[in-house]
XYZ file of C-alpha atoms in Angstrom:
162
model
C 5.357 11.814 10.115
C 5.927 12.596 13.780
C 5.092 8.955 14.537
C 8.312 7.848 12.147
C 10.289 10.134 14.504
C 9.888 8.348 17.549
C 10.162 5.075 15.866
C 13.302 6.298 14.625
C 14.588 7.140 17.690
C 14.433 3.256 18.768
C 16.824 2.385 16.180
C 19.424 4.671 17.434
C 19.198 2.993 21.171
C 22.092 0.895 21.357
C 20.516 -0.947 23.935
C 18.214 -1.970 21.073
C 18.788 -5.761 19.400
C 18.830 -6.337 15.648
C 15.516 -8.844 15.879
C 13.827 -5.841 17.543
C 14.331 -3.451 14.909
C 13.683 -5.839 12.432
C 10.200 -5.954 14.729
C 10.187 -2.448 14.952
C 10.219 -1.556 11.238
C 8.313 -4.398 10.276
C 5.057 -3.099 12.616
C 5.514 0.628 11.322
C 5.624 -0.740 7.711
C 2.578 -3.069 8.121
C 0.333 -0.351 9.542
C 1.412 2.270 6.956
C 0.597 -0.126 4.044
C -2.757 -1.323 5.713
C -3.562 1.896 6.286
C -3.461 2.943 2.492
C -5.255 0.436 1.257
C -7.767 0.353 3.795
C -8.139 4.152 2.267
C -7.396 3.328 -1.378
C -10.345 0.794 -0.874
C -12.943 3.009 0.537
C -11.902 5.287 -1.618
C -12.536 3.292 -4.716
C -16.028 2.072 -2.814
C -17.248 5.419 -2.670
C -16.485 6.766 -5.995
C -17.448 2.923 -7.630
C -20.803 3.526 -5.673
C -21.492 7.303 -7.092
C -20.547 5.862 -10.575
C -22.867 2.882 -10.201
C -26.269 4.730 -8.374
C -25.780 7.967 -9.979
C -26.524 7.236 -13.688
C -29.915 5.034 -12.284
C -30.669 8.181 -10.219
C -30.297 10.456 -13.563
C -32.832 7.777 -15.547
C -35.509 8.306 -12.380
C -35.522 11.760 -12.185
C -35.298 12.376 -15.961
C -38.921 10.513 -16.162
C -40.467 11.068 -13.106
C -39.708 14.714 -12.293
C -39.077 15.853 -16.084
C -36.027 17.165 -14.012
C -33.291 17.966 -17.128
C -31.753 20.078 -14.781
C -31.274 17.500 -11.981
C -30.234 14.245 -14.883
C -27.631 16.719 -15.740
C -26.065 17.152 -12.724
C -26.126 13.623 -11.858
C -24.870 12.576 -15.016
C -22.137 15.075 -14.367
C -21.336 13.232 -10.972
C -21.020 10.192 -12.620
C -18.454 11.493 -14.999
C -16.300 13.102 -12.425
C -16.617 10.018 -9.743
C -15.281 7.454 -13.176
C -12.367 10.199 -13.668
C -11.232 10.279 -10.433
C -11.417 6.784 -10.010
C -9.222 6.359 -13.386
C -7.391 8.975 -12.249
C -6.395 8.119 -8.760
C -5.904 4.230 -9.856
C -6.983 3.366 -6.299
C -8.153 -0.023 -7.346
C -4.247 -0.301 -7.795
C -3.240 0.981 -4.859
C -5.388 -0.634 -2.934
C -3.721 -3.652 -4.535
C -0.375 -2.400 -4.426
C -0.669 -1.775 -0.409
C -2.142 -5.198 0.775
C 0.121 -7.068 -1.288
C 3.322 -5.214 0.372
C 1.774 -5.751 3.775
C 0.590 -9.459 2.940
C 4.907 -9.864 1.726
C 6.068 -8.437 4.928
C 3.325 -10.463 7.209
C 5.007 -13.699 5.345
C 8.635 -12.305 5.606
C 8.144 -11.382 9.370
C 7.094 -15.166 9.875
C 9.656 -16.705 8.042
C 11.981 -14.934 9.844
C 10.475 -15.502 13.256
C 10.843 -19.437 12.236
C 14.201 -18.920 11.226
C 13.397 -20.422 7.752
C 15.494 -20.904 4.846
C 16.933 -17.189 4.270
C 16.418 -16.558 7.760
C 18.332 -19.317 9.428
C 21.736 -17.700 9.649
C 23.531 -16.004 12.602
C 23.304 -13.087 9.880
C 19.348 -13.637 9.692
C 18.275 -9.509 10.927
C 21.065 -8.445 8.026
C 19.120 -10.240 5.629
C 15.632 -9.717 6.821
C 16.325 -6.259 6.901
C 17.770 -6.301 3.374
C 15.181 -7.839 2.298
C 12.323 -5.723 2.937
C 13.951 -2.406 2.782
C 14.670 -3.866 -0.873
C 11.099 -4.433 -1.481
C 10.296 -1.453 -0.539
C 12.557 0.288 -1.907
C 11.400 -1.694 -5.153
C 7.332 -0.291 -4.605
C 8.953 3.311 -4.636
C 10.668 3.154 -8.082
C 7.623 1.398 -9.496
C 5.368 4.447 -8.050
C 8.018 6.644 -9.524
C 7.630 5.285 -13.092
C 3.667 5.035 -12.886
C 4.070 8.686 -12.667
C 6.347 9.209 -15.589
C 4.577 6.660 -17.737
C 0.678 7.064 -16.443
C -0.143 4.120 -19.554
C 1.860 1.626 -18.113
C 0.105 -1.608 -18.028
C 2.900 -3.077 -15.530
C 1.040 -2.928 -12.475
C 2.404 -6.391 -10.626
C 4.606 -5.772 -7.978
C 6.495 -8.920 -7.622
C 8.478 -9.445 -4.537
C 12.367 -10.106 -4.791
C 14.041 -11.785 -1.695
C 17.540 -11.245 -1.285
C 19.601 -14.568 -2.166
């Protein structure tokens, strides 16, 4: 959080341009959604790995060491690696993340080209629109996958501003 502070405190420089804080906030976005689902994906890695190994793991020692004891416990592993996996939804996340950041690497260079939304005089108004409304979008959609855990709407489909 501290590092939000002192970007923050570039946007309130007036000696700071509109294309630069669209750069500014586009950076700090990127990272922090890279940064999630490089975690959400390791994440899911490790606990997809303890699901997969452990139950083979269980079978070896259940016949070769006559080890109930030690089947048990890795059969118990298993369990709790699947539910936190379910649990979590990192797979999801892990989704959710790279597709924001893969929307705001294609943004960023449409509005570096000055394409078609970004070809106005207006172009950092609508860039910044824009994302913050995709964004903003990902939040509400986390919001409601918290209310409603079953819901099966996990596609988050950028909107550009028209």
């Amino acid at each position: 959080m501290s590092e939000w502070k002192e970007v923050q405190k570039l946007f309130v420089d007036e000696n700071t341009s509109a294309v630069e804080i669209c750069r500014i906030r586009t950076e700090y976005a990127m990272e922090w959604y890279i940064r999630k689902a490089v975690w959400n994906k390791y994440f899911f890695y490790i606990l997809t790995g303890i699901s997969m190994v452990c139950p083979m793991l269980s079978a070896v020692a259940a016949v070769v060491c006559e080890g109930k004891l030690a089947a048990v416990i890795l059969a118990s592993v298993t369990a709790l690696a699947t539910s936190i996996v379910g649990m979590t939804r990192s797979q999801t996340k892990w989704n959710h993340y790279r597709t924001a950041a893969e929307f705001l690497k294609s943004e960023y260079m449409l509005f570096q080209a000055r394409v078609e939304p970004y070809h106005s005089d207006a172009r950092a108004a609508v860039y910044m629109k824009t994302i913050e409304q995709f964004m903003r979008g990902i939040h509400v959609r986390w919001e409601k996958g918290f209310q409603n855990k079953d819901d099966k709407d996990d596609n988050i489909e950028p909107e550009r501003v028209k």
